[in-house]
Structure formats: structure tokens, C-alpha cells
PDB file of C-alpha atoms in Angstrom:
ATOM      1  CA  ASP J   1     -13.414  -7.178  -1.324  1.00  0.00           C
ATOM      2  CA  SER J   2     -12.244  -3.766  -0.107  1.00  0.00           C
ATOM      3  CA  GLY J   3     -14.943  -1.761  -1.889  1.00  0.00           C
ATOM      4  CA  VAL J   4     -12.373   0.021  -4.065  1.00  0.00           C
ATOM      5  CA  THR J   5     -12.786  -0.750  -7.764  1.00  0.00           C
ATOM      6  CA  GLN J   6     -10.255  -0.360 -10.532  1.00  0.00           C
ATOM      7  CA  THR J   7     -10.530  -0.757 -14.282  1.00  0.00           C
ATOM      8  CA  PRO J   8      -9.221  -2.238 -16.430  1.00  0.00           C
ATOM      9  CA  LYS J   9      -7.848  -5.366 -14.791  1.00  0.00           C
ATOM     10  CA  HIS J  10      -5.114  -5.868 -17.382  1.00  0.00           C
ATOM     11  CA  LEU J  11      -3.759  -3.556 -20.043  1.00  0.00           C
ATOM     12  CA  ILE J  12      -1.233  -4.386 -22.720  1.00  0.00           C
ATOM     13  CA  THR J  13       0.061  -1.596 -24.902  1.00  0.00           C
ATOM     14  CA  ALA J  14       3.079  -0.515 -26.913  1.00  0.00           C
ATOM     15  CA  THR J  15       5.860   1.916 -26.050  1.00  0.00           C
ATOM     16  CA  GLY J  16       5.047   5.537 -26.742  1.00  0.00           C
ATOM     17  CA  GLN J  17       1.338   5.081 -26.138  1.00  0.00           C
ATOM     18  CA  ARG J  18      -0.918   6.686 -23.544  1.00  0.00           C
ATOM     19  CA  VAL J  19      -3.305   4.905 -21.191  1.00  0.00           C
ATOM     20  CA  THR J  20      -5.833   5.875 -18.533  1.00  0.00           C
ATOM     21  CA  LEU J  21      -6.431   3.863 -15.382  1.00  0.00           C
ATOM     22  CA  ARG J  22      -9.611   4.398 -13.457  1.00  0.00           C
ATOM     23  CA  CYS J  23     -10.430   4.057  -9.765  1.00  0.00           C
ATOM     24  CA  SER J  24     -13.618   4.378  -7.743  1.00  0.00           C
ATOM     25  CA  PRO J  25     -13.081   4.754  -3.987  1.00  0.00           C
ATOM     26  CA  ARG J  26     -15.102   3.078  -1.265  1.00  0.00           C
ATOM     27  CA  SER J  27     -18.418   4.718  -0.568  1.00  0.00           C
ATOM     28  CA  GLY J  28     -17.828   7.608   1.833  1.00  0.00           C
ATOM     29  CA  ASP J  29     -14.086   7.854   1.259  1.00  0.00           C
ATOM     30  CA  LEU J  30     -12.880  11.274   0.138  1.00  0.00           C
ATOM     31  CA  SER J  31      -9.217  10.535  -0.420  1.00  0.00           C
ATOM     32  CA  VAL J  32      -7.659   8.522  -3.222  1.00  0.00           C
ATOM     33  CA  TYR J  33      -4.051   7.368  -3.501  1.00  0.00           C
ATOM     34  CA  TRP J  34      -2.150   5.864  -6.432  1.00  0.00           C
ATOM     35  CA  TYR J  35       0.727   3.406  -6.048  1.00  0.00           C
ATOM     36  CA  GLN J  36       3.017   1.627  -8.464  1.00  0.00           C
ATOM     37  CA  GLN J  37       4.323  -1.848  -7.685  1.00  0.00           C
ATOM     38  CA  SER J  38       7.076  -3.289  -9.805  1.00  0.00           C
ATOM     39  CA  LEU J  39       9.157  -6.394  -9.123  1.00  0.00           C
ATOM     40  CA  ASP J  40      12.337  -4.530  -8.280  1.00  0.00           C
ATOM     41  CA  GLN J  41      10.863  -1.464  -6.562  1.00  0.00           C
ATOM     42  CA  GLY J  42       8.108  -2.682  -4.268  1.00  0.00           C
ATOM     43  CA  LEU J  43       5.111  -0.459  -3.617  1.00  0.00           C
ATOM     44  CA  GLN J  44       5.836   3.183  -4.437  1.00  0.00           C
ATOM     45  CA  PHE J  45       3.518   6.056  -3.576  1.00  0.00           C
ATOM     46  CA  LEU J  46       2.695   8.200  -6.590  1.00  0.00           C
ATOM     47  CA  ILE J  47       0.085  10.788  -5.675  1.00  0.00           C
ATOM     48  CA  GLN J  48      -2.832  11.551  -3.349  1.00  0.00           C
ATOM     49  CA  TYR J  49      -6.061  13.444  -3.894  1.00  0.00           C
ATOM     50  CA  TYR J  50      -8.538  14.616  -1.320  1.00  0.00           C
ATOM     51  CA  ASN J  51     -11.992  15.800  -2.328  1.00  0.00           C
ATOM     52  CA  GLY J  52     -10.832  16.741  -5.805  1.00  0.00           C
ATOM     53  CA  GLU J  53      -7.578  18.442  -4.860  1.00  0.00           C
ATOM     54  CA  GLU J  54      -4.037  17.158  -5.056  1.00  0.00           C
ATOM     55  CA  ARG J  55      -2.758  16.682  -1.516  1.00  0.00           C
ATOM     56  CA  ALA J  56       0.598  14.909  -1.711  1.00  0.00           C
ATOM     57  CA  LYS J  57       3.013  13.861  -4.395  1.00  0.00           C
ATOM     58  CA  GLY J  58       5.491  11.014  -4.317  1.00  0.00           C
ATOM     59  CA  ASN J  59       7.738   9.535  -6.973  1.00  0.00           C
ATOM     60  CA  ILE J  60       5.485  10.375  -9.872  1.00  0.00           C
ATOM     61  CA  LEU J  61       7.078  10.956 -13.265  1.00  0.00           C
ATOM     62  CA  GLU J  62       6.243  14.056 -15.284  1.00  0.00           C
ATOM     63  CA  ARG J  63       4.798  11.760 -17.984  1.00  0.00           C
ATOM     64  CA  PHE J  64       2.172  10.676 -15.462  1.00  0.00           C
ATOM     65  CA  SER J  65      -0.742  12.769 -14.276  1.00  0.00           C
ATOM     66  CA  ALA J  66      -3.852  12.171 -12.234  1.00  0.00           C
ATOM     67  CA  GLN J  67      -7.033  13.852 -11.210  1.00  0.00           C
ATOM     68  CA  GLN J  68     -10.005  13.305  -8.962  1.00  0.00           C
ATOM     69  CA  PHE J  69     -13.435  14.196 -10.275  1.00  0.00           C
ATOM     70  CA  PRO J  70     -16.435  15.708  -8.443  1.00  0.00           C
ATOM     71  CA  ASP J  71     -17.952  12.227  -8.035  1.00  0.00           C
ATOM     72  CA  LEU J  72     -14.644  11.300  -6.309  1.00  0.00           C
ATOM     73  CA  HIS J  73     -13.509   8.743  -8.853  1.00  0.00           C
ATOM     74  CA  SER J  74      -9.941   9.200  -9.982  1.00  0.00           C
ATOM     75  CA  GLU J  75      -7.972   8.626 -13.162  1.00  0.00           C
ATOM     76  CA  LEU J  76      -4.255   8.083 -13.594  1.00  0.00           C
ATOM     77  CA  ASN J  77      -2.942   9.003 -17.029  1.00  0.00           C
ATOM     78  CA  LEU J  78       0.333   7.506 -18.198  1.00  0.00           C
ATOM     79  CA  SER J  79       1.811   8.848 -21.427  1.00  0.00           C
ATOM     80  CA  SER J  80       4.854   8.217 -23.643  1.00  0.00           C
ATOM     81  CA  LEU J  81       4.957   4.778 -22.107  1.00  0.00           C
ATOM     82  CA  GLU J  82       8.269   2.998 -21.684  1.00  0.00           C
ATOM     83  CA  LEU J  83       9.061  -0.648 -21.018  1.00  0.00           C
ATOM     84  CA  GLY J  84       9.962   0.228 -17.443  1.00  0.00           C
ATOM     85  CA  ASP J  85       6.428   1.478 -16.775  1.00  0.00           C
ATOM     86  CA  SER J  86       5.200  -2.118 -16.796  1.00  0.00           C
ATOM     87  CA  ALA J  87       3.907  -2.704 -13.276  1.00  0.00           C
ATOM     88  CA  LEU J  88       0.864  -3.195 -11.096  1.00  0.00           C
ATOM     89  CA  TYR J  89      -0.892   0.088 -10.396  1.00  0.00           C
ATOM     90  CA  PHE J  90      -2.949   0.200  -7.237  1.00  0.00           C
ATOM     91  CA  CYS J  91      -5.490   2.706  -6.120  1.00  0.00           C
ATOM     92  CA  ALA J  92      -6.345   3.014  -2.436  1.00  0.00           C
ATOM     93  CA  SER J  93      -8.914   5.115  -0.627  1.00  0.00           C
ATOM     94  CA  SER J  94      -9.455   6.404   2.869  1.00  0.00           C
ATOM     95  CA  VAL J  95     -11.964   8.572   4.652  1.00  0.00           C
ATOM     96  CA  ASP J  96      -9.886  11.620   5.494  1.00  0.00           C
ATOM     97  CA  PRO J  97      -6.099  11.914   5.761  1.00  0.00           C
ATOM     98  CA  ARG J  98      -6.529  14.254   8.728  1.00  0.00           C
ATOM     99  CA  ALA J  99      -8.403  11.615  10.695  1.00  0.00           C
ATOM    100  CA  ARG J 100      -6.694   9.871  13.557  1.00  0.00           C
ATOM    101  CA  MET J 101      -7.351   6.429  12.095  1.00  0.00           C
ATOM    102  CA  ASN J 102      -6.838   6.747   8.392  1.00  0.00           C
ATOM    103  CA  GLU J 103      -6.538   3.217   7.061  1.00  0.00           C
ATOM    104  CA  GLN J 104      -6.049   2.981   3.328  1.00  0.00           C
ATOM    105  CA  PHE J 105      -7.974   0.234   1.549  1.00  0.00           C
ATOM    106  CA  PHE J 106      -6.583  -1.044  -1.722  1.00  0.00           C
ATOM    107  CA  GLY J 107      -8.299  -1.867  -4.972  1.00  0.00           C
ATOM    108  CA  PRO J 108      -7.479  -5.030  -6.953  1.00  0.00           C
ATOM    109  CA  GLY J 109      -4.965  -3.210  -9.142  1.00  0.00           C
ATOM    110  CA  THR J 110      -4.430  -2.781 -12.867  1.00  0.00           C
ATOM    111  CA  ARG J 111      -1.618  -4.765 -14.426  1.00  0.00           C
ATOM    112  CA  LEU J 112       0.034  -2.712 -17.161  1.00  0.00           C
ATOM    113  CA  THR J 113       2.318  -4.403 -19.653  1.00  0.00           C
ATOM    114  CA  VAL J 114       4.237  -2.227 -22.100  1.00  0.00           C
ATOM    115  CA  LEU J 115       5.643  -4.096 -25.101  1.00  0.00           C
TER     116      LEU J 115
ATOM    117  CA  GLU L   1      13.983  10.565   2.775  1.00  0.00           C
ATOM    118  CA  ASP L   2      11.536   8.302   4.612  1.00  0.00           C
ATOM    119  CA  LYS L   3      12.698   4.716   4.903  1.00  0.00           C
ATOM    120  CA  VAL L   4      11.063   1.437   5.964  1.00  0.00           C
ATOM    121  CA  VAL L   5      13.078  -1.760   6.284  1.00  0.00           C
ATOM    122  CA  GLN L   6      11.588  -5.202   6.790  1.00  0.00           C
ATOM    123  CA  SER L   7      13.246  -8.424   7.835  1.00  0.00           C
ATOM    124  CA  PRO L   8      13.606 -11.189   7.061  1.00  0.00           C
ATOM    125  CA  LEU L   9      13.098 -10.896   3.303  1.00  0.00           C
ATOM    126  CA  SER L  10      11.738 -14.417   3.119  1.00  0.00           C
ATOM    127  CA  LEU L  11      10.722 -17.119   5.562  1.00  0.00           C
ATOM    128  CA  VAL L  12       9.639 -20.746   5.190  1.00  0.00           C
ATOM    129  CA  VAL L  13       8.053 -22.455   8.198  1.00  0.00           C
ATOM    130  CA  HIS L  14       6.038 -25.545   8.978  1.00  0.00           C
ATOM    131  CA  GLU L  15       2.357 -25.322   9.719  1.00  0.00           C
ATOM    132  CA  GLY L  16       1.854 -24.719  13.436  1.00  0.00           C
ATOM    133  CA  ASP L  17       5.034 -22.701  13.911  1.00  0.00           C
ATOM    134  CA  THR L  18       5.056 -19.169  15.317  1.00  0.00           C
ATOM    135  CA  VAL L  19       6.698 -16.433  13.268  1.00  0.00           C
ATOM    136  CA  THR L  20       7.834 -12.898  14.018  1.00  0.00           C
ATOM    137  CA  LEU L  21       8.228 -10.357  11.253  1.00  0.00           C
ATOM    138  CA  ASN L  22      10.183  -7.159  11.821  1.00  0.00           C
ATOM    139  CA  CYS L  23       9.804  -3.631  10.554  1.00  0.00           C
ATOM    140  CA  SER L  24      11.977  -0.626  11.328  1.00  0.00           C
ATOM    141  CA  TYR L  25      11.484   2.905  10.075  1.00  0.00           C
ATOM    142  CA  GLU L  26      12.976   6.347   9.768  1.00  0.00           C
ATOM    143  CA  VAL L  27      10.412   8.984   8.870  1.00  0.00           C
ATOM    144  CA  THR L  28       9.774  12.613   9.650  1.00  0.00           C
ATOM    145  CA  ASN L  29       6.370  13.444  11.099  1.00  0.00           C
ATOM    146  CA  PHE L  30       5.366   9.887  12.006  1.00  0.00           C
ATOM    147  CA  ARG L  31       1.615   9.340  12.229  1.00  0.00           C
ATOM    148  CA  SER L  32       1.036   5.602  12.160  1.00  0.00           C
ATOM    149  CA  LEU L  33       2.415   2.228  11.145  1.00  0.00           C
ATOM    150  CA  LEU L  34       0.322  -0.193   9.130  1.00  0.00           C
ATOM    151  CA  TRP L  35       0.619  -3.886   8.324  1.00  0.00           C
ATOM    152  CA  TYR L  36      -0.833  -5.341   5.134  1.00  0.00           C
ATOM    153  CA  LYS L  37      -1.062  -8.887   3.782  1.00  0.00           C
ATOM    154  CA  GLN L  38      -0.599  -9.314   0.044  1.00  0.00           C
ATOM    155  CA  GLU L  39      -1.527 -12.630  -1.516  1.00  0.00           C
ATOM    156  CA  LYS L  40      -2.181 -12.639  -5.219  1.00  0.00           C
ATOM    157  CA  LYS L  41      -3.131  -9.056  -5.824  1.00  0.00           C
ATOM    158  CA  ALA L  42      -4.192  -6.169  -3.616  1.00  0.00           C
ATOM    159  CA  PRO L  43      -2.713  -5.596  -0.157  1.00  0.00           C
ATOM    160  CA  THR L  44      -5.280  -6.341   2.532  1.00  0.00           C
ATOM    161  CA  PHE L  45      -5.281  -4.168   5.637  1.00  0.00           C
ATOM    162  CA  LEU L  46      -4.350  -5.957   8.880  1.00  0.00           C
ATOM    163  CA  PHE L  47      -3.489  -3.438  11.593  1.00  0.00           C
ATOM    164  CA  MET L  48      -2.854   0.222  12.206  1.00  0.00           C
ATOM    165  CA  LEU L  49      -0.673   1.237  15.158  1.00  0.00           C
ATOM    166  CA  THR L  50      -0.379   4.769  16.432  1.00  0.00           C
ATOM    167  CA  SER L  51       1.067   6.511  19.463  1.00  0.00           C
ATOM    168  CA  SER L  52      -2.194   5.882  21.288  1.00  0.00           C
ATOM    169  CA  GLY L  53      -2.594   2.287  20.125  1.00  0.00           C
ATOM    170  CA  ILE L  54       0.710   0.487  20.233  1.00  0.00           C
ATOM    171  CA  GLU L  55      -0.574  -3.070  20.479  1.00  0.00           C
ATOM    172  CA  LYS L  56      -3.196  -4.767  18.345  1.00  0.00           C
ATOM    173  CA  LYS L  57      -4.452  -8.350  18.197  1.00  0.00           C
ATOM    174  CA  SER L  58      -6.778 -10.184  15.876  1.00  0.00           C
ATOM    175  CA  GLY L  59      -7.058 -13.931  16.211  1.00  0.00           C
ATOM    176  CA  ARG L  60      -3.647 -15.506  15.689  1.00  0.00           C
ATOM    177  CA  LEU L  61      -2.106 -12.229  14.545  1.00  0.00           C
ATOM    178  CA  SER L  62      -0.762  -9.533  16.824  1.00  0.00           C
ATOM    179  CA  SER L  63       1.435  -6.502  16.409  1.00  0.00           C
ATOM    180  CA  ILE L  64       3.365  -4.161  18.663  1.00  0.00           C
ATOM    181  CA  LEU L  65       4.794  -0.721  17.941  1.00  0.00           C
ATOM    182  CA  ASP L  66       7.961   0.369  19.733  1.00  0.00           C
ATOM    183  CA  LYS L  67       8.146   4.137  19.242  1.00  0.00           C
ATOM    184  CA  LYS L  68      11.403   4.401  21.133  1.00  0.00           C
ATOM    185  CA  GLU L  69      13.146   1.853  18.886  1.00  0.00           C
ATOM    186  CA  LEU L  70      11.225   3.036  15.767  1.00  0.00           C
ATOM    187  CA  SER L  71      10.141  -0.477  15.001  1.00  0.00           C
ATOM    188  CA  SER L  72       7.265  -2.899  14.972  1.00  0.00           C
ATOM    189  CA  ILE L  73       6.798  -6.638  15.015  1.00  0.00           C
ATOM    190  CA  LEU L  74       4.033  -8.769  13.549  1.00  0.00           C
ATOM    191  CA  ASN L  75       3.506 -12.123  15.252  1.00  0.00           C
ATOM    192  CA  ILE L  76       1.595 -15.002  13.755  1.00  0.00           C
ATOM    193  CA  THR L  77       1.002 -18.000  16.019  1.00  0.00           C
ATOM    194  CA  ALA L  78      -0.056 -21.510  14.963  1.00  0.00           C
ATOM    195  CA  THR L  79       0.624 -20.668  11.307  1.00  0.00           C
ATOM    196  CA  GLN L  80      -1.544 -22.170   8.586  1.00  0.00           C
ATOM    197  CA  THR L  81      -0.917 -22.595   4.861  1.00  0.00           C
ATOM    198  CA  GLY L  82      -3.412 -19.791   4.288  1.00  0.00           C
ATOM    199  CA  ASP L  83      -1.014 -17.417   6.019  1.00  0.00           C
ATOM    200  CA  SER L  84       1.387 -17.770   3.079  1.00  0.00           C
ATOM    201  CA  ALA L  85       1.702 -14.290   1.593  1.00  0.00           C
ATOM    202  CA  ILE L  86       3.875 -11.214   1.458  1.00  0.00           C
ATOM    203  CA  TYR L  87       3.516  -9.111   4.587  1.00  0.00           C
ATOM    204  CA  LEU L  88       4.015  -5.408   3.990  1.00  0.00           C
ATOM    205  CA  CYS L  89       4.840  -2.804   6.595  1.00  0.00           C
ATOM    206  CA  ALA L  90       4.047   0.829   5.797  1.00  0.00           C
ATOM    207  CA  VAL L  91       4.544   4.031   7.718  1.00  0.00           C
ATOM    208  CA  GLU L  92       2.223   6.973   7.382  1.00  0.00           C
ATOM    209  CA  ALA L  93       3.836  10.376   7.648  1.00  0.00           C
ATOM    210  CA  GLY L  94       2.697  13.906   7.048  1.00  0.00           C
ATOM    211  CA  GLY L  95       0.420  16.576   8.349  1.00  0.00           C
ATOM    212  CA  THR L  96      -2.799  17.123   6.436  1.00  0.00           C
ATOM    213  CA  ALA L  97      -1.479  14.926   3.644  1.00  0.00           C
ATOM    214  CA  SER L  98      -1.094  11.232   4.189  1.00  0.00           C
ATOM    215  CA  LYS L  99       1.737   9.440   2.496  1.00  0.00           C
ATOM    216  CA  LEU L 100       2.517   5.766   2.994  1.00  0.00           C
ATOM    217  CA  THR L 101       6.076   4.550   2.619  1.00  0.00           C
ATOM    218  CA  PHE L 102       6.238   0.789   2.209  1.00  0.00           C
ATOM    219  CA  GLY L 103       8.962  -1.678   3.042  1.00  0.00           C
ATOM    220  CA  THR L 104       9.832  -4.317   0.448  1.00  0.00           C
ATOM    221  CA  GLY L 105       7.904  -6.922   2.397  1.00  0.00           C
ATOM    222  CA  THR L 106       8.551 -10.298   3.999  1.00  0.00           C
ATOM    223  CA  ARG L 107       7.559 -13.323   1.935  1.00  0.00           C
ATOM    224  CA  LEU L 108       6.163 -16.002   4.263  1.00  0.00           C
ATOM    225  CA  GLN L 109       5.632 -19.547   3.064  1.00  0.00           C
ATOM    226  CA  VAL L 110       3.913 -22.025   5.373  1.00  0.00           C
ATOM    227  CA  THR L 111       4.393 -25.667   4.405  1.00  0.00           C
ATOM    228  CA  LEU L 112       2.619 -28.821   5.586  1.00  0.00           C
TER     229      LEU L 112
END
């Protein structure tokens, strides 16, 4: 158990809908990262937050947005869902991206299925 | 664009064998290289290698970073069925941000 928690575990929804995935980082970690893992794409970095502020952006679609709250938990919002958005969504956390040793620890993931 | 390539894609070995997994990368602003093990769900952190720590060992697992060749290897000796998993290599790049680029992974299956 990495100490990173994600809810829900599984989510099944229809195309066109909107969902929110939630992540709580390990105690003491200030940075949160979101990744998407699909069968054909592997693990893809979406976005990073540090202490409430967006720090880096990867291959995140405009239909997706995220934020990190003052208590450091983060939410990833996915809207106008398409079949191709079906994937495992991971959250990871680390202490400080500026630190020399900045291991990212992954949560158990949320499996999203869009029907 | 940052790129991480792992080989082989898939590997089947007998219990007790030694395996070597490869990872090569092309990134700007390299900071570190990380190895993760992914079984059923979340990737589990194994090692982080940086310019000041190019060799790491933990039990039967060890890893070396070759900064000149822009590559790394992960060795597993005396493999066990519990080592069966996907092994992911990721490279961290960036300044104050920290972005991991993952390879597609090597699927290792250890049979009896």
C-alpha cells in the first residue's frame, strides 16, 4: 500500500457524460500527478499539481481538467466522455518535484469504462 | 519529444533464471530514471537512478544507469514466479516541474 488513495475504484458511464475522479496523496506529499493508462498507449502523463498550483501539463485533452485543493487532495474531471476515454487513471504523489530524490508513489487507480 | 524505449516487449523464463531488462531514453533536461513493477494494478516503485546514484541493488534486483549511452538495465537474478509482472521504465525530466515519461514496459512471465 503506497499511501495514495483513489476513489472510486471502478466507474462505468455513458458517452457524453461527465465524471470526477478523486485522489488523496500520501501524508506529507505536496505534489500530485495524474496519468492515463490504456491498452494501446501505455502510461501517459496528464498533469501535475504542486501545493495547489498547476506545475506541468502533458497530453491532457481540453475536455479534461484537474485541480488540487488546499487540503492537497486532487480531482480530475473528465467531460463529454468518449469511448476512447476508457482507461485506468492513476494518481501519484511525491514530496517536492524540486527535491533531488523525487520518487512518485502511485495510487491503486480508477478504472473508467465508457459505454 | 521525450522518448523511452524498453526491450524486450515480453519475456518468458523458468524459475531460477536471470533476466536483464533494457531501457533507453531520449529526453531534454534529464533528472532521473525510475523502474516500477506493475502487477495487477498500480505501479510499485523499485529504484530511482540519478547522476549521483547510477547503481542500485535491493535483494535479487539491481539496476545500472549508463548516462553516456542514455540507457539503463534492470537485472533480476534467481527469478521466482512472484516476479511475474510488467516492468516499467520512466524518465523524469524538467526543472521545477517533474514529468515522467514511461516506456511501454516489459512483460515478464516466470514459469515453474
